[in-house]
């Protein structure tokens, strides 16, 4: 049953070590500015996306919905999103469309975060099989369910291929994404789930879909291949692939090389320092999933504390790089390690930053 799968994901992601690969944030160095010429209080961390102002460029990652425990998690995360003035994705809403009795687990997000940036979510393999009429209906149901400001479609071929009941159906998916962009009446975000987006995929998205944002969700954080291999209770081919994908830092550089739009960095982002590094190499905002699952399972106070720390780390990094605002952070000097330089060289790309 689809709801059991959602609870399996929560249980395995919270109880087991499911983080794999190297996101390469450890190879991005920001330069310390000993003479910042600003007061800490002068640092303006805010930014605007899709007409909504965020107190800092952070979006709670896409995780869950569809079960009782998911409802509690979503309510806690939404309350924090509202309180901090940050964004929030919900997990895939297919469960609530096929089983409307579970929709409440998503509606709590709109109830607890009436003004925060809210992002609906559906999976590419599922939408690839729907005709245009049904697809329009799914998209408007997903948006209305949480009063969403934007909709994200996740690309997850690696997860689907190793999931015991997976649906690795991607034929015709690009046309479906273009159709969603046409009818959604909301900004469209295309995201991965932890295996990254390459420059070739970004180029196809640019020429054939026209997304309003791309969330790279690269490798080096939660591995869905690992989660699915644990669910399958088998030593199977998934184990070989658990670190498969494009490290997050490299995925940001790859996408930025061909895409001028809004990039969300995710996949193993684990601190405000990582988030600031992501912005300095070309992203516009950052997102984090598993750490927020762990804190939400401990409750509202713990989650609040976690996000507050994240904010402080991010603001401290801005101060220490002498960045008065996000636009200055995006131009802060960076030094990149050898693995990054080698990858970029072989791919024939440079680290091209926002507006550069
Ligand atoms: C328990 C769990 C459930 C997830 N479910 C979804 C989902 O329904 N839709 C989606 O787009 N991504 C989903 N993701 C992927 C995350 O949005 C994110 O891309 C990935 O976990 C990498 O970020 P992280 O390393 O910060 O966890 C899920 C992640 C976790 C941990």
mmCIF file of C-alpha atoms and ligand atoms in Angstrom:
data_model
loop_
_atom_site.group_PDB
_atom_site.id
_atom_site.type_symbol
_atom_site.label_atom_id
_atom_site.label_comp_id
_atom_site.label_asym_id
_atom_site.label_seq_id
_atom_site.Cartn_x
_atom_site.Cartn_y
_atom_site.Cartn_z
ATOM 1 C CA UNK A 1 0.000 0.000 0.000
ATOM 2 C CA UNK A 2 1.192 3.474 -0.876
ATOM 3 C CA UNK A 3 0.709 4.765 2.726
ATOM 4 C CA UNK A 4 2.854 1.931 4.118
ATOM 5 C CA UNK A 5 5.583 2.964 1.732
ATOM 6 C CA UNK A 6 5.446 6.561 3.040
ATOM 7 C CA UNK A 7 5.839 5.337 6.618
ATOM 8 C CA UNK A 8 8.660 2.980 5.556
ATOM 9 C CA UNK A 9 10.492 5.968 4.069
ATOM 10 C CA UNK A 10 10.088 7.968 7.279
ATOM 11 C CA UNK A 11 11.145 5.047 9.461
ATOM 12 C CA UNK A 12 14.168 4.012 7.397
ATOM 13 C CA UNK A 13 15.328 7.597 6.729
ATOM 14 C CA UNK A 14 15.172 8.393 10.442
ATOM 15 C CA UNK A 15 16.507 5.143 11.928
ATOM 16 C CA UNK A 16 19.238 4.114 9.525
ATOM 17 C CA UNK A 17 22.288 5.654 7.984
ATOM 18 C CA UNK A 18 21.010 6.497 4.512
ATOM 19 C CA UNK A 19 23.419 9.269 3.578
ATOM 20 C CA UNK A 20 25.875 8.370 0.829
ATOM 21 C CA UNK A 21 28.439 9.992 -1.438
ATOM 22 C CA UNK A 22 30.292 13.290 -1.223
ATOM 23 C CA UNK A 23 28.404 16.493 -1.980
ATOM 24 C CA UNK A 24 31.797 18.284 -2.256
ATOM 25 C CA UNK A 25 30.847 21.236 -0.050
ATOM 26 C CA UNK A 26 34.115 20.407 1.752
ATOM 27 C CA UNK A 27 35.940 21.462 -1.438
ATOM 28 C CA UNK A 28 34.343 24.898 -1.639
ATOM 29 C CA UNK A 29 36.234 27.529 0.337
ATOM 30 C CA UNK A 30 34.808 30.945 1.063
ATOM 31 C CA UNK A 31 37.354 33.646 1.758
ATOM 32 C CA UNK A 32 37.374 35.111 5.247
ATOM 33 C CA UNK A 33 37.100 38.892 5.195
ATOM 34 C CA UNK A 34 38.812 40.312 8.265
ATOM 35 C CA UNK A 35 37.593 43.826 7.457
ATOM 36 C CA UNK A 36 33.896 43.426 6.632
ATOM 37 C CA UNK A 37 32.980 47.153 6.984
ATOM 38 C CA UNK A 38 29.470 46.188 8.143
ATOM 39 C CA UNK A 39 27.871 45.521 11.498
ATOM 40 C CA UNK A 40 26.433 42.050 12.024
ATOM 41 C CA UNK A 41 23.030 43.728 12.293
ATOM 42 C CA UNK A 42 23.474 45.283 8.836
ATOM 43 C CA UNK A 43 23.428 41.853 7.194
ATOM 44 C CA UNK A 44 20.208 41.437 5.221
ATOM 45 C CA UNK A 45 19.570 37.712 4.667
ATOM 46 C CA UNK A 46 16.183 38.162 2.999
ATOM 47 C CA UNK A 47 15.311 37.385 -0.594
ATOM 48 C CA UNK A 48 12.253 37.082 -2.806
ATOM 49 C CA UNK A 49 11.108 34.101 -4.827
ATOM 50 C CA UNK A 50 7.907 33.860 -6.853
ATOM 51 C CA UNK A 51 6.696 37.114 -5.307
ATOM 52 C CA UNK A 52 7.184 35.883 -1.708
ATOM 53 C CA UNK A 53 9.782 37.337 0.593
ATOM 54 C CA UNK A 54 11.782 34.799 2.613
ATOM 55 C CA UNK A 55 13.646 35.817 5.782
ATOM 56 C CA UNK A 56 16.601 33.832 4.421
ATOM 57 C CA UNK A 57 16.875 31.759 1.229
ATOM 58 C CA UNK A 58 15.790 28.471 2.741
ATOM 59 C CA UNK A 59 13.050 26.025 1.735
ATOM 60 C CA UNK A 60 12.081 23.002 3.837
ATOM 61 C CA UNK A 61 12.583 19.960 1.581
ATOM 62 C CA UNK A 62 9.930 17.721 0.018
ATOM 63 C CA UNK A 63 9.246 14.721 2.197
ATOM 64 C CA UNK A 64 5.935 13.391 3.137
ATOM 65 C CA UNK A 65 2.179 13.192 3.469
ATOM 66 C CA UNK A 66 -0.491 10.498 3.335
ATOM 67 C CA UNK A 67 -0.306 8.999 6.848
ATOM 68 C CA UNK A 68 -0.966 9.971 10.455
ATOM 69 C CA UNK A 69 2.697 10.419 11.274
ATOM 70 C CA UNK A 70 3.231 12.358 8.040
ATOM 71 C CA UNK A 71 0.410 14.692 9.053
ATOM 72 C CA UNK A 72 2.143 15.446 12.369
ATOM 73 C CA UNK A 73 5.467 16.051 10.621
ATOM 74 C CA UNK A 74 3.876 18.314 7.996
ATOM 75 C CA UNK A 75 2.020 20.334 10.645
ATOM 76 C CA UNK A 76 5.226 20.945 12.629
ATOM 77 C CA UNK A 77 7.259 21.867 9.552
ATOM 78 C CA UNK A 78 4.511 24.181 8.263
ATOM 79 C CA UNK A 79 4.225 25.959 11.603
ATOM 80 C CA UNK A 80 7.969 26.591 11.539
ATOM 81 C CA UNK A 81 7.858 27.740 7.884
ATOM 82 C CA UNK A 82 5.232 30.306 8.841
ATOM 83 C CA UNK A 83 7.060 31.448 11.932
ATOM 84 C CA UNK A 84 10.436 31.889 10.211
ATOM 85 C CA UNK A 85 9.058 33.225 6.928
ATOM 86 C CA UNK A 86 10.716 30.494 4.870
ATOM 87 C CA UNK A 87 9.414 28.169 2.145
ATOM 88 C CA UNK A 88 8.187 24.597 2.319
ATOM 89 C CA UNK A 89 7.683 21.789 -0.179
ATOM 90 C CA UNK A 90 5.308 18.956 0.608
ATOM 91 C CA UNK A 91 5.982 15.321 -0.341
ATOM 92 C CA UNK A 92 4.393 13.696 -3.383
ATOM 93 C CA UNK A 93 0.629 14.282 -3.308
ATOM 94 C CA UNK A 94 -0.342 11.370 -5.510
ATOM 95 C CA UNK A 95 -1.399 9.446 -2.383
ATOM 96 C CA UNK A 96 -3.967 12.125 -1.524
ATOM 97 C CA UNK A 97 -5.330 12.281 -5.058
ATOM 98 C CA UNK A 98 -5.910 8.542 -5.321
ATOM 99 C CA UNK A 99 -6.997 8.294 -1.665
ATOM 100 C CA UNK A 100 -8.736 11.588 -0.839
ATOM 101 C CA UNK A 101 -9.263 10.468 2.757
ATOM 102 C CA UNK A 102 -5.510 11.078 3.284
ATOM 103 C CA UNK A 103 -5.570 14.666 1.926
ATOM 104 C CA UNK A 104 -5.777 16.077 5.437
ATOM 105 C CA UNK A 105 -2.140 15.161 5.984
ATOM 106 C CA UNK A 106 -1.311 17.786 3.326
ATOM 107 C CA UNK A 107 -4.039 20.316 4.135
ATOM 108 C CA UNK A 108 -2.453 20.880 7.544
ATOM 109 C CA UNK A 109 0.320 22.661 5.666
ATOM 110 C CA UNK A 110 -2.042 25.357 4.359
ATOM 111 C CA UNK A 111 -3.691 25.605 7.790
ATOM 112 C CA UNK A 112 -0.407 26.047 9.675
ATOM 113 C CA UNK A 113 1.403 28.132 7.062
ATOM 114 C CA UNK A 114 -1.226 30.439 5.560
ATOM 115 C CA UNK A 115 1.248 33.043 4.287
ATOM 116 C CA UNK A 116 4.484 31.041 3.793
ATOM 117 C CA UNK A 117 5.718 29.986 0.349
ATOM 118 C CA UNK A 118 4.174 26.543 -0.225
ATOM 119 C CA UNK A 119 5.164 24.163 -2.996
ATOM 120 C CA UNK A 120 2.979 21.303 -4.262
ATOM 121 C CA UNK A 121 4.642 18.089 -5.442
ATOM 122 C CA UNK A 122 3.994 15.275 -7.926
ATOM 123 C CA UNK A 123 6.275 12.619 -9.462
ATOM 124 C CA UNK A 124 7.346 12.575 -13.107
ATOM 125 C CA UNK A 125 6.728 8.836 -13.689
ATOM 126 C CA UNK A 126 3.168 9.129 -12.455
ATOM 127 C CA UNK A 127 2.336 12.220 -14.518
ATOM 128 C CA UNK A 128 3.932 10.622 -17.602
ATOM 129 C CA UNK A 129 1.087 8.091 -17.749
ATOM 130 C CA UNK A 130 -1.846 10.506 -17.424
ATOM 131 C CA UNK A 131 -3.797 11.952 -20.319
ATOM 132 C CA UNK A 132 -4.040 15.736 -20.505
ATOM 133 C CA UNK A 133 -7.471 15.947 -18.933
ATOM 134 C CA UNK A 134 -6.570 13.808 -15.906
ATOM 135 C CA UNK A 135 -3.178 15.489 -15.589
ATOM 136 C CA UNK A 136 -4.801 18.959 -15.455
ATOM 137 C CA UNK A 137 -7.081 17.663 -12.747
ATOM 138 C CA UNK A 138 -4.183 16.222 -10.696
ATOM 139 C CA UNK A 139 -2.196 19.451 -10.978
ATOM 140 C CA UNK A 140 -5.078 21.633 -9.828
ATOM 141 C CA UNK A 141 -5.959 19.235 -7.014
ATOM 142 C CA UNK A 142 -2.334 19.247 -5.780
ATOM 143 C CA UNK A 143 -2.170 23.053 -5.885
ATOM 144 C CA UNK A 144 -5.570 23.617 -4.271
ATOM 145 C CA UNK A 145 -4.926 21.052 -1.520
ATOM 146 C CA UNK A 146 -2.236 23.245 0.078
ATOM 147 C CA UNK A 147 -3.040 26.569 -1.582
ATOM 148 C CA UNK A 148 0.350 26.280 -3.269
ATOM 149 C CA UNK A 149 2.362 29.181 -4.659
ATOM 150 C CA UNK A 150 4.313 26.875 -6.980
ATOM 151 C CA UNK A 151 4.374 23.243 -8.070
ATOM 152 C CA UNK A 152 7.383 20.912 -8.137
ATOM 153 C CA UNK A 153 7.668 17.795 -10.258
ATOM 154 C CA UNK A 154 10.321 15.369 -9.070
ATOM 155 C CA UNK A 155 12.515 13.334 -11.398
ATOM 156 C CA UNK A 156 13.515 10.111 -9.624
ATOM 157 C CA UNK A 157 14.588 7.451 -12.134
ATOM 158 C CA UNK A 158 17.119 5.896 -9.734
ATOM 159 C CA UNK A 159 14.576 5.588 -6.940
ATOM 160 C CA UNK A 160 11.950 4.068 -9.227
ATOM 161 C CA UNK A 161 14.307 1.543 -10.746
ATOM 162 C CA UNK A 162 15.394 0.178 -7.353
ATOM 163 C CA UNK A 163 12.062 0.486 -5.544
ATOM 164 C CA UNK A 164 10.453 -2.935 -5.166
ATOM 165 C CA UNK A 165 7.117 -1.615 -6.492
ATOM 166 C CA UNK A 166 8.790 1.103 -8.591
ATOM 167 C CA UNK A 167 7.338 2.732 -11.679
ATOM 168 C CA UNK A 168 10.318 3.593 -13.908
ATOM 169 C CA UNK A 169 8.146 5.186 -16.585
ATOM 170 C CA UNK A 170 9.764 8.185 -18.209
ATOM 171 C CA UNK A 171 8.780 7.871 -21.860
ATOM 172 C CA UNK A 172 7.092 11.080 -23.005
ATOM 173 C CA UNK A 173 7.759 12.791 -19.668
ATOM 174 C CA UNK A 174 9.317 15.974 -21.119
ATOM 175 C CA UNK A 175 6.136 16.704 -23.083
ATOM 176 C CA UNK A 176 4.129 16.159 -19.921
ATOM 177 C CA UNK A 177 6.321 18.644 -18.047
ATOM 178 C CA UNK A 178 5.799 21.188 -20.813
ATOM 179 C CA UNK A 179 2.061 20.639 -20.578
ATOM 180 C CA UNK A 180 2.147 21.215 -16.810
ATOM 181 C CA UNK A 181 4.089 24.444 -17.315
ATOM 182 C CA UNK A 182 1.353 25.579 -19.724
ATOM 183 C CA UNK A 183 -1.638 24.802 -17.522
ATOM 184 C CA UNK A 184 -0.439 25.113 -13.917
ATOM 185 C CA UNK A 185 -0.847 28.852 -13.647
ATOM 186 C CA UNK A 186 1.902 28.709 -11.046
ATOM 187 C CA UNK A 187 5.702 28.662 -11.269
ATOM 188 C CA UNK A 188 7.026 25.193 -12.115
ATOM 189 C CA UNK A 189 10.025 23.739 -10.246
ATOM 190 C CA UNK A 190 11.755 20.636 -11.567
ATOM 191 C CA UNK A 191 13.634 18.743 -8.874
ATOM 192 C CA UNK A 192 15.613 15.554 -8.410
ATOM 193 C CA UNK A 193 15.505 13.505 -5.209
ATOM 194 C CA UNK A 194 19.228 13.030 -4.478
ATOM 195 C CA UNK A 195 20.970 11.995 -7.689
ATOM 196 C CA UNK A 196 21.492 15.435 -9.219
ATOM 197 C CA UNK A 197 20.711 17.219 -12.469
ATOM 198 C CA UNK A 198 23.300 17.357 -15.242
ATOM 199 C CA UNK A 199 23.930 20.151 -17.703
ATOM 200 C CA UNK A 200 22.441 17.992 -20.483
ATOM 201 C CA UNK A 201 19.186 17.514 -18.561
ATOM 202 C CA UNK A 202 19.089 21.195 -17.646
ATOM 203 C CA UNK A 203 19.561 22.106 -21.306
ATOM 204 C CA UNK A 204 16.633 19.889 -22.323
ATOM 205 C CA UNK A 205 14.511 21.420 -19.574
ATOM 206 C CA UNK A 206 15.415 24.917 -20.770
ATOM 207 C CA UNK A 207 14.658 24.245 -24.417
ATOM 208 C CA UNK A 208 11.571 22.049 -24.029
ATOM 209 C CA UNK A 209 9.920 22.886 -20.711
ATOM 210 C CA UNK A 210 10.979 26.331 -19.480
ATOM 211 C CA UNK A 211 10.958 25.678 -15.704
ATOM 212 C CA UNK A 212 10.828 28.627 -13.314
ATOM 213 C CA UNK A 213 13.323 26.936 -10.991
ATOM 214 C CA UNK A 214 15.514 23.838 -10.892
ATOM 215 C CA UNK A 215 16.282 22.113 -7.592
ATOM 216 C CA UNK A 216 19.422 20.058 -8.201
ATOM 217 C CA UNK A 217 18.938 17.607 -5.277
ATOM 218 C CA UNK A 218 22.397 16.199 -5.878
ATOM 219 C CA UNK A 219 24.343 13.305 -4.397
ATOM 220 C CA UNK A 220 25.972 13.490 -0.997
ATOM 221 C CA UNK A 221 22.957 13.526 1.285
ATOM 222 C CA UNK A 222 19.970 11.206 1.584
ATOM 223 C CA UNK A 223 20.241 8.312 -0.862
ATOM 224 C CA UNK A 224 16.886 7.019 -1.992
ATOM 225 C CA UNK A 225 18.646 4.096 -3.635
ATOM 226 C CA UNK A 226 19.907 3.135 -0.173
ATOM 227 C CA UNK A 227 16.450 3.597 1.359
ATOM 228 C CA UNK A 228 14.848 1.396 -1.299
ATOM 229 C CA UNK A 229 17.504 -1.272 -0.962
ATOM 230 C CA UNK A 230 16.852 -1.420 2.798
ATOM 231 C CA UNK A 231 13.091 -1.660 2.095
ATOM 232 C CA UNK A 232 13.714 -4.508 -0.346
ATOM 233 C CA UNK A 233 15.585 -6.335 2.464
ATOM 234 C CA UNK A 234 17.960 -7.704 -0.127
ATOM 235 C CA UNK A 235 21.576 -7.367 -1.021
ATOM 236 C CA UNK A 236 20.735 -6.386 -4.532
ATOM 237 C CA UNK A 237 22.169 -4.237 -7.284
ATOM 238 C CA UNK A 238 20.951 -1.124 -5.444
ATOM 239 C CA UNK A 239 23.885 -1.436 -3.034
ATOM 240 C CA UNK A 240 26.342 -0.878 -5.844
ATOM 241 C CA UNK A 241 24.528 2.306 -6.815
ATOM 242 C CA UNK A 242 23.938 3.830 -3.389
ATOM 243 C CA UNK A 243 26.387 6.714 -4.049
ATOM 244 C CA UNK A 244 25.268 7.094 -7.686
ATOM 245 C CA UNK A 245 24.715 10.534 -9.089
ATOM 246 C CA UNK A 246 26.143 14.006 -9.454
ATOM 247 C CA UNK A 247 27.590 15.565 -6.279
ATOM 248 C CA UNK A 248 25.493 18.563 -5.268
ATOM 249 C CA UNK A 249 28.220 21.187 -5.743
ATOM 250 C CA UNK A 250 28.930 19.903 -9.262
ATOM 251 C CA UNK A 251 25.251 19.728 -10.133
ATOM 252 C CA UNK A 252 24.863 23.408 -9.177
ATOM 253 C CA UNK A 253 27.780 24.309 -11.490
ATOM 254 C CA UNK A 254 26.445 22.097 -14.305
ATOM 255 C CA UNK A 255 22.955 23.565 -14.181
ATOM 256 C CA UNK A 256 24.160 27.150 -13.764
ATOM 257 C CA UNK A 257 26.301 26.738 -16.844
ATOM 258 C CA UNK A 258 23.225 26.440 -19.076
ATOM 259 C CA UNK A 259 20.392 27.926 -16.988
ATOM 260 C CA UNK A 260 19.890 31.558 -16.000
ATOM 261 C CA UNK A 261 16.833 30.937 -13.838
ATOM 262 C CA UNK A 262 16.383 30.211 -10.159
ATOM 263 C CA UNK A 263 18.478 27.330 -8.775
ATOM 264 C CA UNK A 264 17.708 25.638 -5.477
ATOM 265 C CA UNK A 265 20.635 23.741 -3.947
ATOM 266 C CA UNK A 266 19.844 20.531 -2.090
ATOM 267 C CA UNK A 267 21.216 17.079 -1.429
ATOM 268 C CA UNK A 268 23.402 16.892 1.652
ATOM 269 C CA UNK A 269 23.200 20.580 2.536
ATOM 270 C CA UNK A 270 23.760 20.269 6.287
ATOM 271 C CA UNK A 271 24.427 23.760 7.630
ATOM 272 C CA UNK A 272 23.946 27.422 6.948
ATOM 273 C CA UNK A 273 27.609 27.423 5.880
ATOM 274 C CA UNK A 274 26.864 24.819 3.166
ATOM 275 C CA UNK A 275 23.851 26.911 2.112
ATOM 276 C CA UNK A 276 25.986 30.055 1.809
ATOM 277 C CA UNK A 277 28.622 28.144 -0.190
ATOM 278 C CA UNK A 278 25.863 26.948 -2.556
ATOM 279 C CA UNK A 279 24.806 30.539 -3.171
ATOM 280 C CA UNK A 280 28.387 31.683 -3.699
ATOM 281 C CA UNK A 281 28.857 29.110 -6.493
ATOM 282 C CA UNK A 282 25.630 29.870 -8.337
ATOM 283 C CA UNK A 283 22.500 28.766 -6.474
ATOM 284 C CA UNK A 284 19.807 31.250 -5.376
ATOM 285 C CA UNK A 285 18.414 29.332 -2.404
ATOM 286 C CA UNK A 286 18.968 26.085 -0.518
ATOM 287 C CA UNK A 287 16.857 23.298 0.846
ATOM 288 C CA UNK A 288 17.308 20.429 3.287
ATOM 289 C CA UNK A 289 15.174 17.361 3.952
ATOM 290 C CA UNK A 290 16.409 14.546 6.189
ATOM 291 C CA UNK A 291 17.741 16.746 9.028
ATOM 292 C CA UNK A 292 14.312 18.360 9.244
ATOM 293 C CA UNK A 293 12.633 14.975 9.331
ATOM 294 C CA UNK A 294 14.823 14.060 12.308
ATOM 295 C CA UNK A 295 14.009 17.283 14.153
ATOM 296 C CA UNK A 296 10.281 17.190 13.316
ATOM 297 C CA UNK A 297 10.103 13.682 14.804
ATOM 298 C CA UNK A 298 11.441 15.215 18.031
ATOM 299 C CA UNK A 299 8.778 17.922 17.971
ATOM 300 C CA UNK A 300 8.081 21.576 17.289
ATOM 301 C CA UNK A 301 10.594 23.085 19.755
ATOM 302 C CA UNK A 302 13.444 20.979 18.408
ATOM 303 C CA UNK A 303 12.577 21.940 14.816
ATOM 304 C CA UNK A 304 12.426 25.606 15.716
ATOM 305 C CA UNK A 305 15.818 25.369 17.366
ATOM 306 C CA UNK A 306 17.247 23.605 14.337
ATOM 307 C CA UNK A 307 16.040 26.267 11.884
ATOM 308 C CA UNK A 308 17.150 29.053 14.193
ATOM 309 C CA UNK A 309 20.688 27.587 14.252
ATOM 310 C CA UNK A 310 20.630 27.208 10.496
ATOM 311 C CA UNK A 311 19.691 30.877 10.160
ATOM 312 C CA UNK A 312 22.486 31.964 12.519
ATOM 313 C CA UNK A 313 25.069 29.881 10.636
ATOM 314 C CA UNK A 314 23.933 31.394 7.363
ATOM 315 C CA UNK A 315 23.983 34.965 8.657
ATOM 316 C CA UNK A 316 27.398 34.451 10.283
ATOM 317 C CA UNK A 317 28.788 33.238 6.954
ATOM 318 C CA UNK A 318 27.418 36.319 5.229
ATOM 319 C CA UNK A 319 29.044 38.554 7.837
ATOM 320 C CA UNK A 320 32.394 36.758 7.657
ATOM 321 C CA UNK A 321 32.481 37.055 3.876
ATOM 322 C CA UNK A 322 31.601 40.746 4.139
ATOM 323 C CA UNK A 323 28.287 40.191 2.322
ATOM 324 C CA UNK A 324 25.657 42.775 3.188
ATOM 325 C CA UNK A 325 22.941 41.050 1.180
ATOM 326 C CA UNK A 326 22.305 37.921 -0.896
ATOM 327 C CA UNK A 327 23.470 39.550 -4.090
ATOM 328 C CA UNK A 328 26.855 40.296 -2.475
ATOM 329 C CA UNK A 329 27.062 36.733 -1.152
ATOM 330 C CA UNK A 330 26.512 35.426 -4.671
ATOM 331 C CA UNK A 331 29.619 37.388 -5.724
ATOM 332 C CA UNK A 332 31.795 36.473 -2.707
ATOM 333 C CA UNK A 333 35.191 35.069 -3.712
ATOM 334 C CA UNK A 334 35.491 31.269 -3.677
ATOM 335 C CA UNK A 335 38.308 28.788 -4.075
ATOM 336 C CA UNK A 336 37.456 25.342 -5.419
ATOM 337 C CA UNK A 337 39.298 22.085 -4.664
ATOM 338 C CA UNK A 338 40.972 19.819 -7.202
ATOM 339 C CA UNK A 339 38.104 17.342 -7.580
ATOM 340 C CA UNK A 340 35.753 20.164 -8.558
ATOM 341 C CA UNK A 341 38.272 21.767 -10.933
ATOM 342 C CA UNK A 342 38.981 18.431 -12.567
ATOM 343 C CA UNK A 343 35.282 17.632 -13.079
ATOM 344 C CA UNK A 344 34.508 21.076 -14.471
ATOM 345 C CA UNK A 345 37.527 20.911 -16.786
ATOM 346 C CA UNK A 346 36.533 17.524 -18.174
ATOM 347 C CA UNK A 347 32.965 18.708 -18.655
ATOM 348 C CA UNK A 348 34.200 21.857 -20.387
ATOM 349 C CA UNK A 349 32.417 24.219 -18.004
ATOM 350 C CA UNK A 350 33.337 26.962 -15.598
ATOM 351 C CA UNK A 351 31.828 27.844 -12.248
ATOM 352 C CA UNK A 352 29.421 30.444 -13.645
ATOM 353 C CA UNK A 353 27.705 32.381 -10.981
ATOM 354 C CA UNK A 354 24.352 34.118 -10.776
ATOM 355 C CA UNK A 355 24.262 36.983 -13.254
ATOM 356 C CA UNK A 356 27.926 36.418 -14.170
HETATM 357 C C1 LIG B 1 11.637 10.564 4.055
HETATM 358 C C2 LIG B 1 11.843 11.271 2.755
HETATM 359 C C3 LIG B 1 10.808 11.319 1.835
HETATM 360 C C4 LIG B 1 10.956 12.007 0.618
HETATM 361 N N1 LIG B 1 9.894 12.100 -0.243
HETATM 362 C C5 LIG B 1 9.989 12.912 -1.338
HETATM 363 C C6 LIG B 1 8.837 13.180 -2.134
HETATM 364 O O1 LIG B 1 7.739 12.689 -1.874
HETATM 365 N N2 LIG B 1 8.975 14.014 -3.197
HETATM 366 C C7 LIG B 1 10.184 14.592 -3.514
HETATM 367 O O2 LIG B 1 10.243 15.386 -4.460
HETATM 368 N N3 LIG B 1 11.296 14.337 -2.781
HETATM 369 C C8 LIG B 1 11.219 13.531 -1.714
HETATM 370 N N4 LIG B 1 12.328 13.313 -0.919
HETATM 371 C C9 LIG B 1 13.659 13.795 -1.390
HETATM 372 C C10 LIG B 1 14.050 15.128 -0.766
HETATM 373 O O3 LIG B 1 13.185 16.144 -1.175
HETATM 374 C C11 LIG B 1 15.509 15.526 -1.121
HETATM 375 O O4 LIG B 1 15.596 15.749 -2.503
HETATM 376 C C12 LIG B 1 16.535 14.483 -0.715
HETATM 377 O O5 LIG B 1 16.186 13.895 0.524
HETATM 378 C C13 LIG B 1 17.927 15.070 -0.593
HETATM 379 O O6 LIG B 1 17.997 16.056 0.424
HETATM 380 P P1 LIG B 1 18.663 15.758 1.874
HETATM 381 O O7 LIG B 1 20.020 15.174 1.608
HETATM 382 O O8 LIG B 1 18.722 17.090 2.547
HETATM 383 O O9 LIG B 1 17.776 14.792 2.598
HETATM 384 C C14 LIG B 1 12.201 12.639 0.309
HETATM 385 C C15 LIG B 1 13.245 12.588 1.255
HETATM 386 C C16 LIG B 1 13.086 11.922 2.463
HETATM 387 C C17 LIG B 1 14.229 11.903 3.447
#
